[in-house]
């Protein structure tokens, strides 16, 4: 028989100590959602089952003890660190869930300069690790816009990517080794080695699991030299996304590795670069690192763009200034809440990827379908997007949309606006051969297309869930759809 809510709380208090178990209703409400439901949250409306408690975890052993207890009694758990999730991964959709908060596990364990790697517990905010490294002249190379909010466990769990990815790679290229706890309480450690061929790369079972397979407790990432004095900035305006995609492709195919390579369409470009975009698309690059390589990268890019007379260069200073104000900390989140309450105007994003032969079509078809098919298109105040992470074989597209919330209750907003917009983007991207999710994770709202996304490879993902979480206690409804 399943345990009552009261019994769950009492028993978890015995395991970790009462001071680590929070049952305050306001805290539970906040812990039942993430930024996917930010509109309802801002209006104080919480419609999902509230968790039984938030458990403030203090050590790997506590994670193990709590998970073993939950597994024995089939209690659902939602892992959480920085709480900057945007896709519903933190939503507590199962009654009497426990939120497993690892933000208190926040020690930097080691900065190992000789082997160019740093080890941190899951609750270390990326910005804290980054600042500790910069003080010694090094960097993680990882710089998502949420750097001040996101923590190491969540960053690995979501397969996050930073703004300098074209040079340093995404989190999966940075993780050397990990420690994690399996749902039955087993502590597992993947050792730190530069490379090995000892079977499949088991790091990838953990990286990107979104709390649906295991709990990440410790992470070792690569580090790099930090040389901001060598940064070179390039900015251009141009008429068409198609030309921009061609240039991005050429830069990648020629082997250049700028840290930033971005292409904004006219709508998105105008909102970011009002002072010079002139209603056109905007393309920006940053070259960094060793001065010789930075210079060669910058010169190579400038030479490629010069082959396209439709591109006009803008002052580099404009790009540098914009870039230095890009990250989101708690103050921007708070300002956004005030703004949404005041205006009723919401902003959301959906990020996808595709190879070079389909990405422009994905972009055009999505925009066209939203404009012509979405029944509330008149409420949209901005619709556009940008490519911000390029690879030799393709790039991503980050759709951005703002809308006025009209004639609906706060809890109806996602079904009236966000979900139908997501649907068009996911359907169209998958139909054209791309991936419906480039870096935010599947969460609980893109889960409807998870099987279509993976096709016959779904059997592999399904096998992992059966093997590691046979009782289905880990973040139910995330990555894996709830079977009716
Ligand atoms: C303003 C803003 C900008 C953003 N910019 C970027 C960006 O540039 N690039 C990018 O990739 N993302 C970005 N994001 C999304 C978000 O910051 C990332 O997904 C980030 O990796 C989440 O980290 P977190 O610590 O906040 O995790 P959380 O929000 O706490 O959790 C995220 C997911 O991971 C799971 N999880 C958390 N901790 C663990 C753990 N220890 N073990 C197992 N599972 C766990 C959770 O269950 C959840 O499913 C942005 C978000 C915001 C709000």
Short mmCIF file of C-alpha atoms and ligand atoms in Angstrom, two decimals:
data_model
loop_
_atom_site.label_atom_id
_atom_site.label_comp_id
_atom_site.label_asym_id
_atom_site.label_seq_id
_atom_site.Cartn_x
_atom_site.Cartn_y
_atom_site.Cartn_z
CA UNK A 1 0.00 0.00 0.00
CA UNK A 2 1.30 3.46 -0.81
CA UNK A 3 2.33 5.75 2.03
CA UNK A 4 0.14 8.70 3.01
CA UNK A 5 1.45 12.24 2.49
CA UNK A 6 2.01 12.59 6.25
CA UNK A 7 3.89 9.28 6.45
CA UNK A 8 6.14 10.28 3.53
CA UNK A 9 7.04 13.54 5.26
CA UNK A 10 7.62 11.88 8.64
CA UNK A 11 9.82 9.14 7.21
CA UNK A 12 11.91 11.43 5.05
CA UNK A 13 12.46 13.63 8.13
CA UNK A 14 13.85 10.59 9.92
CA UNK A 15 16.25 9.95 7.04
CA UNK A 16 17.71 13.45 6.54
CA UNK A 17 16.69 15.33 9.69
CA UNK A 18 13.58 17.53 10.08
CA UNK A 19 15.47 20.76 9.31
CA UNK A 20 16.04 19.53 5.74
CA UNK A 21 12.36 18.87 4.98
CA UNK A 22 10.30 21.90 3.94
CA UNK A 23 6.48 21.74 3.87
CA UNK A 24 5.59 25.43 3.84
CA UNK A 25 2.73 25.81 1.34
CA UNK A 26 4.21 28.77 -0.51
CA UNK A 27 7.50 26.93 -0.99
CA UNK A 28 5.62 23.85 -2.22
CA UNK A 29 3.66 25.96 -4.71
CA UNK A 30 6.83 27.48 -6.16
CA UNK A 31 8.38 24.02 -6.32
CA UNK A 32 5.45 22.57 -8.30
CA UNK A 33 6.36 24.50 -11.48
CA UNK A 34 9.20 26.01 -13.48
CA UNK A 35 9.41 28.81 -16.02
CA UNK A 36 7.14 27.03 -18.49
CA UNK A 37 4.22 28.15 -16.33
CA UNK A 38 5.71 31.53 -15.49
CA UNK A 39 2.52 33.39 -16.44
CA UNK A 40 0.34 31.43 -13.98
CA UNK A 41 3.14 31.59 -11.37
CA UNK A 42 3.34 35.39 -11.68
CA UNK A 43 -0.43 35.53 -11.08
CA UNK A 44 -0.14 33.25 -8.04
CA UNK A 45 -2.10 30.42 -9.68
CA UNK A 46 -0.76 26.88 -9.12
CA UNK A 47 -2.87 24.04 -10.51
CA UNK A 48 -0.54 21.03 -10.36
CA UNK A 49 -0.49 18.64 -7.37
CA UNK A 50 1.72 20.20 -4.70
CA UNK A 51 4.70 18.07 -3.67
CA UNK A 52 4.59 16.51 -0.20
CA UNK A 53 7.86 18.25 0.67
CA UNK A 54 11.04 19.79 -0.64
CA UNK A 55 14.04 17.84 0.63
CA UNK A 56 17.19 19.93 1.01
CA UNK A 57 19.89 17.38 0.29
CA UNK A 58 23.30 17.77 1.89
CA UNK A 59 25.41 14.85 0.65
CA UNK A 60 25.58 12.03 -1.85
CA UNK A 61 24.80 9.60 0.95
CA UNK A 62 21.59 11.50 1.73
CA UNK A 63 20.60 11.40 -1.93
CA UNK A 64 21.17 7.66 -1.86
CA UNK A 65 19.18 7.13 1.36
CA UNK A 66 16.24 9.23 0.18
CA UNK A 67 16.11 7.58 -3.25
CA UNK A 68 16.26 4.09 -1.74
CA UNK A 69 13.30 5.02 0.51
CA UNK A 70 11.35 6.49 -2.42
CA UNK A 71 12.08 3.46 -4.58
CA UNK A 72 10.89 1.09 -1.88
CA UNK A 73 7.56 2.96 -1.58
CA UNK A 74 7.25 4.05 -5.23
CA UNK A 75 7.27 7.77 -4.42
CA UNK A 76 7.88 10.10 -7.36
CA UNK A 77 10.89 12.46 -7.10
CA UNK A 78 11.74 15.61 -9.01
CA UNK A 79 15.46 16.49 -8.91
CA UNK A 80 16.21 20.20 -8.85
CA UNK A 81 19.25 22.46 -8.59
CA UNK A 82 19.20 26.01 -10.04
CA UNK A 83 15.47 25.95 -10.96
CA UNK A 84 16.03 27.83 -14.24
CA UNK A 85 14.30 25.07 -16.24
CA UNK A 86 12.05 26.30 -19.03
CA UNK A 87 10.29 23.15 -20.27
CA UNK A 88 8.29 21.83 -17.32
CA UNK A 89 11.02 19.44 -16.14
CA UNK A 90 10.44 20.67 -12.57
CA UNK A 91 6.65 20.29 -12.62
CA UNK A 92 5.31 17.90 -9.99
CA UNK A 93 2.60 16.09 -11.92
CA UNK A 94 2.32 13.14 -9.51
CA UNK A 95 0.51 13.53 -6.20
CA UNK A 96 2.74 13.53 -3.10
CA UNK A 97 6.03 13.83 -5.01
CA UNK A 98 9.23 14.80 -3.25
CA UNK A 99 11.30 17.61 -4.72
CA UNK A 100 14.96 16.67 -4.35
CA UNK A 101 16.77 19.98 -3.99
CA UNK A 102 20.54 19.64 -4.47
CA UNK A 103 21.34 23.36 -4.40
CA UNK A 104 22.88 22.99 -0.94
CA UNK A 105 25.48 20.57 -2.29
CA UNK A 106 27.56 23.51 -3.41
CA UNK A 107 31.24 22.79 -2.85
CA UNK A 108 33.90 23.21 -5.49
CA UNK A 109 35.83 20.05 -4.81
CA UNK A 110 38.93 20.54 -6.93
CA UNK A 111 40.49 22.83 -9.51
CA UNK A 112 43.17 20.72 -11.14
CA UNK A 113 45.26 23.00 -13.36
CA UNK A 114 47.75 20.34 -14.42
CA UNK A 115 45.02 18.12 -15.83
CA UNK A 116 42.86 21.05 -16.90
CA UNK A 117 39.70 19.97 -15.14
CA UNK A 118 37.50 21.13 -12.25
CA UNK A 119 35.20 19.08 -10.03
CA UNK A 120 32.11 20.54 -8.39
CA UNK A 121 29.05 19.29 -6.53
CA UNK A 122 25.70 19.48 -8.32
CA UNK A 123 24.55 22.64 -6.51
CA UNK A 124 27.50 24.84 -7.46
CA UNK A 125 26.16 27.72 -9.57
CA UNK A 126 28.06 27.86 -12.85
CA UNK A 127 28.86 31.52 -12.23
CA UNK A 128 30.55 30.65 -8.91
CA UNK A 129 32.72 27.99 -10.53
CA UNK A 130 33.46 30.26 -13.47
CA UNK A 131 34.49 33.17 -11.22
CA UNK A 132 36.74 30.88 -9.15
CA UNK A 133 38.41 29.73 -12.36
CA UNK A 134 38.73 33.20 -13.83
CA UNK A 135 40.51 34.34 -10.68
CA UNK A 136 43.21 31.82 -11.63
CA UNK A 137 43.18 32.68 -15.35
CA UNK A 138 40.94 29.83 -16.52
CA UNK A 139 37.36 29.31 -17.71
CA UNK A 140 34.87 26.48 -18.11
CA UNK A 141 34.08 27.84 -21.59
CA UNK A 142 30.42 27.22 -20.68
CA UNK A 143 28.28 30.32 -20.77
CA UNK A 144 24.53 29.79 -21.10
CA UNK A 145 22.52 32.99 -20.70
CA UNK A 146 21.31 31.55 -17.39
CA UNK A 147 24.88 31.32 -16.03
CA UNK A 148 24.00 33.27 -12.85
CA UNK A 149 21.03 30.97 -12.12
CA UNK A 150 21.87 27.47 -13.37
CA UNK A 151 23.87 24.96 -11.31
CA UNK A 152 26.18 22.14 -12.35
CA UNK A 153 23.70 19.26 -11.81
CA UNK A 154 20.94 20.87 -13.84
CA UNK A 155 23.32 22.01 -16.56
CA UNK A 156 24.49 18.44 -17.12
CA UNK A 157 20.99 16.97 -16.68
CA UNK A 158 19.56 19.15 -19.48
CA UNK A 159 22.44 18.84 -22.00
CA UNK A 160 22.83 22.60 -21.80
CA UNK A 161 24.84 24.69 -24.20
CA UNK A 162 26.60 28.01 -23.76
CA UNK A 163 27.05 31.05 -25.96
CA UNK A 164 30.65 30.11 -26.83
CA UNK A 165 29.72 26.61 -27.97
CA UNK A 166 31.17 26.85 -31.46
CA UNK A 167 34.64 26.96 -29.90
CA UNK A 168 34.29 25.07 -26.60
CA UNK A 169 31.41 22.72 -27.41
CA UNK A 170 28.29 22.01 -25.37
CA UNK A 171 28.21 20.44 -21.91
CA UNK A 172 28.54 16.91 -23.34
CA UNK A 173 31.91 17.92 -24.82
CA UNK A 174 33.04 19.30 -21.47
CA UNK A 175 32.06 16.62 -18.97
CA UNK A 176 35.02 14.41 -18.09
CA UNK A 177 33.45 12.25 -15.37
CA UNK A 178 30.54 12.22 -12.94
CA UNK A 179 29.05 10.86 -9.78
CA UNK A 180 25.35 9.99 -9.74
CA UNK A 181 22.87 8.04 -7.66
CA UNK A 182 20.55 5.52 -9.28
CA UNK A 183 16.90 5.30 -8.20
CA UNK A 184 17.59 2.25 -6.00
CA UNK A 185 20.17 4.23 -4.03
CA UNK A 186 23.30 2.85 -5.75
CA UNK A 187 26.06 5.44 -5.94
CA UNK A 188 27.91 5.26 -9.26
CA UNK A 189 31.05 7.12 -10.31
CA UNK A 190 32.36 7.45 -13.86
CA UNK A 191 36.09 8.08 -13.59
CA UNK A 192 37.96 11.01 -15.09
CA UNK A 193 40.08 10.01 -18.07
CA UNK A 194 40.90 11.93 -21.27
CA UNK A 195 39.30 9.27 -23.47
CA UNK A 196 38.64 5.56 -23.48
CA UNK A 197 37.27 2.75 -25.64
CA UNK A 198 36.03 0.59 -22.79
CA UNK A 199 32.58 0.00 -24.25
CA UNK A 200 29.88 2.60 -25.00
CA UNK A 201 30.33 6.05 -23.48
CA UNK A 202 28.30 5.65 -20.30
CA UNK A 203 28.50 9.36 -19.47
CA UNK A 204 25.75 9.79 -22.02
CA UNK A 205 23.27 7.79 -19.95
CA UNK A 206 23.57 10.51 -17.33
CA UNK A 207 24.15 13.66 -19.38
CA UNK A 208 20.71 14.85 -20.52
CA UNK A 209 18.68 12.48 -18.33
CA UNK A 210 16.61 15.44 -17.00
CA UNK A 211 16.21 13.69 -13.65
CA UNK A 212 14.31 10.84 -15.30
CA UNK A 213 17.02 8.18 -14.80
CA UNK A 214 19.28 9.20 -11.94
CA UNK A 215 20.42 12.01 -9.63
CA UNK A 216 23.68 13.77 -10.54
CA UNK A 217 25.69 14.63 -7.43
CA UNK A 218 29.12 15.64 -8.75
CA UNK A 219 30.58 16.70 -12.06
CA UNK A 220 34.10 17.08 -13.47
CA UNK A 221 34.44 19.42 -16.45
CA UNK A 222 37.33 20.48 -18.65
CA UNK A 223 38.82 23.93 -18.19
CA UNK A 224 40.49 26.30 -20.65
CA UNK A 225 42.72 29.36 -20.53
CA UNK A 226 40.77 32.58 -20.06
CA UNK A 227 42.03 35.32 -22.37
CA UNK A 228 39.27 37.95 -22.84
CA UNK A 229 41.88 40.52 -23.90
CA UNK A 230 42.14 38.65 -27.24
CA UNK A 231 38.42 38.77 -28.05
CA UNK A 232 37.54 40.10 -31.49
CA UNK A 233 33.98 41.07 -32.46
CA UNK A 234 32.37 41.19 -35.89
CA UNK A 235 28.85 42.30 -36.78
CA UNK A 236 26.96 42.55 -40.08
CA UNK A 237 23.49 43.42 -41.32
CA UNK A 238 21.97 41.58 -44.27
CA UNK A 239 18.60 41.07 -45.95
CA UNK A 240 17.98 37.33 -45.83
CA UNK A 241 18.31 34.46 -43.40
CA UNK A 242 19.13 32.12 -46.30
CA UNK A 243 22.31 34.07 -47.09
CA UNK A 244 23.18 34.10 -43.40
CA UNK A 245 22.83 30.31 -43.12
CA UNK A 246 25.09 29.93 -46.19
CA UNK A 247 27.76 32.11 -44.56
CA UNK A 248 27.54 30.25 -41.24
CA UNK A 249 27.95 27.00 -43.15
CA UNK A 250 30.98 28.27 -45.02
CA UNK A 251 32.64 29.44 -41.80
CA UNK A 252 32.13 26.02 -40.22
CA UNK A 253 33.11 24.03 -43.31
CA UNK A 254 36.32 26.05 -43.69
CA UNK A 255 37.21 24.89 -40.18
CA UNK A 256 37.00 28.20 -38.33
CA UNK A 257 35.91 28.04 -34.71
CA UNK A 258 34.62 31.41 -33.60
CA UNK A 259 33.30 31.19 -30.03
CA UNK A 260 30.12 32.97 -31.14
CA UNK A 261 28.43 32.61 -34.52
CA UNK A 262 24.89 33.99 -34.53
CA UNK A 263 22.31 34.91 -37.11
CA UNK A 264 19.16 36.87 -36.17
CA UNK A 265 16.16 37.35 -38.40
CA UNK A 266 14.82 40.88 -38.86
CA UNK A 267 12.20 40.72 -36.07
CA UNK A 268 14.51 39.22 -33.48
CA UNK A 269 17.47 41.28 -34.68
CA UNK A 270 15.50 44.47 -34.31
CA UNK A 271 14.56 43.74 -30.71
CA UNK A 272 18.19 43.02 -29.77
CA UNK A 273 19.98 45.54 -31.95
CA UNK A 274 17.49 48.40 -32.25
CA UNK A 275 20.36 50.87 -32.56
CA UNK A 276 21.69 49.51 -35.86
CA UNK A 277 19.59 46.62 -37.26
CA UNK A 278 17.53 48.89 -39.52
CA UNK A 279 14.88 46.18 -39.88
CA UNK A 280 17.40 43.73 -41.33
CA UNK A 281 18.88 40.38 -40.29
CA UNK A 282 21.95 40.57 -38.07
CA UNK A 283 24.96 38.25 -38.07
CA UNK A 284 27.62 38.35 -35.36
CA UNK A 285 30.85 36.53 -34.61
CA UNK A 286 33.37 36.52 -31.81
CA UNK A 287 36.86 35.06 -32.13
CA UNK A 288 38.80 34.29 -28.97
CA UNK A 289 41.59 32.29 -27.38
CA UNK A 290 45.26 32.21 -28.23
CA UNK A 291 45.94 35.57 -30.02
CA UNK A 292 47.29 33.99 -33.19
CA UNK A 293 44.30 31.71 -33.50
CA UNK A 294 41.83 34.46 -32.64
CA UNK A 295 43.33 36.73 -35.28
CA UNK A 296 43.36 34.00 -37.94
CA UNK A 297 39.76 33.09 -37.10
CA UNK A 298 38.63 36.72 -37.31
CA UNK A 299 40.45 37.33 -40.59
CA UNK A 300 39.08 34.13 -42.09
CA UNK A 301 35.51 35.05 -41.18
CA UNK A 302 35.88 38.59 -42.49
CA UNK A 303 37.21 37.17 -45.77
CA UNK A 304 34.27 34.78 -46.13
CA UNK A 305 31.65 37.44 -45.38
CA UNK A 306 33.33 39.84 -47.83
CA UNK A 307 32.32 37.41 -50.63
CA UNK A 308 28.70 38.40 -49.93
CA UNK A 309 28.20 42.03 -50.99
CA UNK A 310 24.72 42.02 -49.43
CA UNK A 311 26.38 42.07 -45.95
CA UNK A 312 27.30 45.42 -44.41
CA UNK A 313 29.73 45.45 -41.49
CA UNK A 314 28.84 47.41 -38.35
CA UNK A 315 31.10 48.83 -35.66
CA UNK A 316 32.56 46.00 -33.49
CA UNK A 317 32.00 48.05 -30.35
CA UNK A 318 28.21 47.73 -30.86
CA UNK A 319 28.49 43.95 -30.69
CA UNK A 320 30.82 43.98 -27.68
CA UNK A 321 28.46 46.26 -25.69
CA UNK A 322 25.44 44.12 -26.52
CA UNK A 323 27.27 40.95 -25.60
CA UNK A 324 28.34 42.20 -22.19
CA UNK A 325 24.70 42.61 -21.12
CA UNK A 326 23.29 39.33 -22.33
CA UNK A 327 23.14 37.14 -19.23
CA UNK A 328 20.09 36.70 -17.02
CA UNK A 329 20.44 36.84 -13.23
CA UNK A 330 17.73 37.06 -10.54
CA UNK A 331 17.28 40.81 -11.12
CA UNK A 332 16.29 40.32 -14.79
CA UNK A 333 13.89 37.51 -13.80
CA UNK A 334 12.27 39.84 -11.23
CA UNK A 335 12.04 42.70 -13.75
CA UNK A 336 10.43 40.37 -16.29
CA UNK A 337 7.73 39.40 -13.74
CA UNK A 338 6.88 43.05 -13.13
CA UNK A 339 6.76 43.74 -16.86
CA UNK A 340 4.49 40.76 -17.60
CA UNK A 341 2.10 41.71 -14.80
CA UNK A 342 1.96 45.27 -16.03
CA UNK A 343 1.55 44.58 -19.76
CA UNK A 344 0.08 41.06 -20.02
CA UNK A 345 2.68 40.52 -22.75
CA UNK A 346 4.50 37.17 -22.57
CA UNK A 347 7.71 36.00 -24.19
CA UNK A 348 8.67 32.39 -24.85
CA UNK A 349 11.13 30.43 -26.97
CA UNK A 350 11.44 27.00 -28.60
CA UNK A 351 14.83 25.82 -29.84
CA UNK A 352 15.32 23.19 -32.54
CA UNK A 353 18.10 22.07 -34.86
CA UNK A 354 18.51 20.89 -38.43
CA UNK A 355 21.21 20.20 -40.99
CA UNK A 356 22.22 22.85 -43.51
CA UNK A 357 19.89 21.49 -46.17
CA UNK A 358 16.73 21.85 -44.07
CA UNK A 359 17.32 24.64 -41.54
CA UNK A 360 16.14 27.53 -43.70
CA UNK A 361 13.04 25.58 -44.67
CA UNK A 362 12.33 24.85 -41.00
CA UNK A 363 12.65 28.55 -40.27
CA UNK A 364 10.40 29.67 -43.14
CA UNK A 365 7.76 26.97 -42.72
CA UNK A 366 7.40 27.50 -38.98
CA UNK A 367 6.98 31.25 -39.34
CA UNK A 368 4.52 30.78 -42.21
CA UNK A 369 2.43 28.18 -40.36
CA UNK A 370 2.25 30.27 -37.18
CA UNK A 371 1.20 33.36 -39.12
CA UNK A 372 -1.42 31.52 -41.18
CA UNK A 373 -2.66 28.69 -38.93
CA UNK A 374 -2.39 29.80 -35.33
CA UNK A 375 -5.91 30.94 -34.38
CA UNK A 376 -4.62 33.72 -32.10
CA UNK A 377 -1.97 35.07 -34.47
CA UNK A 378 -3.42 38.56 -33.98
CA UNK A 379 -2.27 38.46 -30.35
CA UNK A 380 1.36 37.88 -31.39
CA UNK A 381 3.45 41.00 -30.97
CA UNK A 382 6.78 39.54 -32.08
CA UNK A 383 7.66 36.38 -34.00
CA UNK A 384 11.14 35.55 -35.17
CA UNK A 385 14.29 33.81 -34.11
CA UNK A 386 17.99 33.24 -34.38
CA UNK A 387 20.63 30.61 -34.95
CA UNK A 388 23.19 30.64 -32.14
CA UNK A 389 25.06 27.32 -32.24
CA UNK A 390 26.63 26.01 -35.43
CA UNK A 391 28.27 22.72 -36.36
CA UNK A 392 29.98 21.41 -39.48
CA UNK A 393 26.76 19.72 -40.56
CA UNK A 394 24.06 22.16 -39.43
CA UNK A 395 22.87 24.66 -36.89
CA UNK A 396 20.09 25.43 -34.43
CA UNK A 397 17.10 27.70 -34.73
CA UNK A 398 15.83 29.44 -31.61
CA UNK A 399 12.28 30.61 -32.24
CA UNK A 400 11.25 33.61 -30.16
CA UNK A 401 7.64 34.75 -29.76
CA UNK A 402 5.86 37.37 -27.68
CA UNK A 403 2.11 37.64 -27.36
CA UNK A 404 -0.55 39.56 -25.48
CA UNK A 405 -2.51 37.22 -23.25
CA UNK A 406 -6.11 38.00 -24.16
CA UNK A 407 -9.37 36.66 -22.72
CA UNK A 408 -8.05 33.75 -20.71
CA UNK A 409 -7.36 32.82 -17.13
CA UNK A 410 -3.69 32.60 -16.06
CA UNK A 411 -3.84 28.78 -15.95
CA UNK A 412 -5.26 28.64 -19.52
CA UNK A 413 -2.46 30.67 -21.07
CA UNK A 414 -0.16 27.76 -21.97
CA UNK A 415 -2.93 25.83 -23.72
CA UNK A 416 -4.19 28.85 -25.61
CA UNK A 417 -0.77 30.10 -26.72
CA UNK A 418 2.44 28.29 -25.81
CA UNK A 419 1.44 24.67 -26.45
CA UNK A 420 -0.10 25.25 -29.91
CA UNK A 421 2.95 27.30 -30.92
CA UNK A 422 5.27 24.58 -29.65
CA UNK A 423 3.20 22.04 -31.58
CA UNK A 424 3.72 23.79 -34.90
CA UNK A 425 7.45 24.16 -34.27
CA UNK A 426 7.97 20.54 -33.16
CA UNK A 427 5.80 19.01 -35.91
CA UNK A 428 7.39 21.03 -38.67
CA UNK A 429 10.95 20.43 -37.47
CA UNK A 430 10.49 16.68 -37.14
CA UNK A 431 8.72 16.47 -40.52
CA UNK A 432 11.68 18.21 -42.19
CA UNK A 433 14.23 15.91 -40.54
CA UNK A 434 15.49 18.14 -37.72
CA UNK A 435 15.44 17.72 -33.95
CA UNK A 436 12.57 19.30 -32.01
CA UNK A 437 14.87 20.16 -29.09
CA UNK A 438 18.34 21.61 -29.38
CA UNK A 439 19.27 22.44 -25.78
CA UNK A 440 16.51 23.02 -23.22
CA UNK A 441 15.58 19.37 -22.83
CA UNK A 442 12.26 17.67 -23.54
CA UNK A 443 10.73 18.50 -20.15
CA UNK A 444 7.04 17.70 -19.81
CA UNK A 445 5.57 19.69 -22.71
CA UNK A 446 7.52 18.44 -25.72
CA UNK A 447 7.12 14.88 -24.45
CA UNK A 448 4.20 14.32 -26.87
CA UNK A 449 6.67 14.23 -29.75
CA UNK A 450 9.43 12.26 -27.94
CA UNK A 451 8.69 9.03 -29.81
CA UNK A 452 8.38 10.80 -33.17
CA UNK A 453 11.68 12.55 -32.44
CA UNK A 454 13.54 9.29 -31.85
CA UNK A 455 11.75 6.89 -34.22
CA UNK A 456 13.16 3.37 -33.97
CA UNK A 457 15.85 4.63 -31.55
CA UNK A 458 13.09 5.10 -28.96
CA UNK A 459 13.65 1.44 -27.98
CA UNK A 460 17.08 2.42 -26.65
CA UNK A 461 15.72 5.21 -24.47
CA UNK A 462 12.86 3.05 -23.29
CA UNK A 463 15.36 0.33 -22.34
CA UNK A 464 17.30 2.77 -20.16
CA UNK A 465 14.16 3.69 -18.21
CA UNK A 466 13.27 0.03 -17.70
CA UNK A 467 16.78 -0.83 -16.59
CA UNK A 468 17.51 2.07 -14.26
CA UNK A 469 14.09 3.14 -13.03
CA UNK A 470 11.84 0.05 -13.16
CA UNK A 471 9.51 1.51 -10.51
CA UNK A 472 9.14 4.75 -12.43
CA UNK A 473 10.00 7.04 -9.51
CA UNK A 474 12.20 9.53 -11.37
CA UNK A 475 10.56 12.71 -12.63
CA UNK A 476 7.47 11.08 -14.09
CA UNK A 477 6.29 12.70 -17.31
CA UNK A 478 9.74 14.06 -18.25
CA UNK A 479 11.35 12.70 -21.46
CA UNK A 480 9.02 9.68 -21.19
CA UNK A 481 5.32 10.33 -21.84
CA UNK A 482 2.90 9.12 -19.19
CA UNK A 483 1.20 6.10 -20.76
CA UNK A 484 -2.59 6.33 -20.47
C1 LIG B 1 16.90 33.38 -18.81
C2 LIG B 1 17.29 31.98 -19.15
C3 LIG B 1 18.28 31.77 -20.09
C4 LIG B 1 18.65 30.46 -20.42
N1 LIG B 1 19.68 30.28 -21.30
C5 LIG B 1 20.09 29.02 -21.59
C6 LIG B 1 21.19 28.81 -22.47
O1 LIG B 1 21.82 29.76 -22.97
N2 LIG B 1 21.55 27.53 -22.73
C7 LIG B 1 20.91 26.47 -22.16
O2 LIG B 1 21.28 25.34 -22.44
N3 LIG B 1 19.87 26.66 -21.34
C8 LIG B 1 19.45 27.88 -21.02
N4 LIG B 1 18.40 28.08 -20.17
C9 LIG B 1 17.71 26.91 -19.59
C10 LIG B 1 18.27 26.44 -18.22
O3 LIG B 1 19.03 27.44 -17.60
C11 LIG B 1 19.12 25.20 -18.43
O4 LIG B 1 18.28 24.14 -18.83
C12 LIG B 1 19.95 24.79 -17.21
O5 LIG B 1 20.81 23.76 -17.62
C13 LIG B 1 19.13 24.31 -16.04
O6 LIG B 1 19.97 24.22 -14.90
P1 LIG B 1 19.37 24.33 -13.42
O7 LIG B 1 20.47 24.09 -12.45
O8 LIG B 1 18.63 25.58 -13.27
O9 LIG B 1 18.41 23.08 -13.41
P2 LIG B 1 16.90 22.90 -12.88
O10 LIG B 1 16.05 23.98 -13.47
O11 LIG B 1 16.92 22.80 -11.41
O12 LIG B 1 16.53 21.51 -13.50
C14 LIG B 1 16.49 21.31 -14.89
C15 LIG B 1 16.18 19.84 -15.21
O13 LIG B 1 17.25 19.02 -14.76
C16 LIG B 1 16.83 18.11 -13.75
N5 LIG B 1 17.87 18.15 -12.69
C17 LIG B 1 18.26 19.24 -11.98
N6 LIG B 1 19.25 18.88 -11.14
C18 LIG B 1 19.48 17.57 -11.32
C19 LIG B 1 20.37 16.63 -10.73
N7 LIG B 1 21.24 16.99 -9.80
N8 LIG B 1 20.32 15.35 -11.16
C20 LIG B 1 19.43 14.95 -12.12
N9 LIG B 1 18.57 15.80 -12.70
C21 LIG B 1 18.59 17.10 -12.32
C22 LIG B 1 15.48 18.63 -13.26
O14 LIG B 1 14.66 17.59 -12.78
C23 LIG B 1 14.93 19.29 -14.52
O15 LIG B 1 14.34 18.34 -15.34
C24 LIG B 1 17.99 29.36 -19.83
C25 LIG B 1 17.00 29.58 -18.87
C26 LIG B 1 16.65 30.88 -18.53
C27 LIG B 1 15.60 31.07 -17.50
#
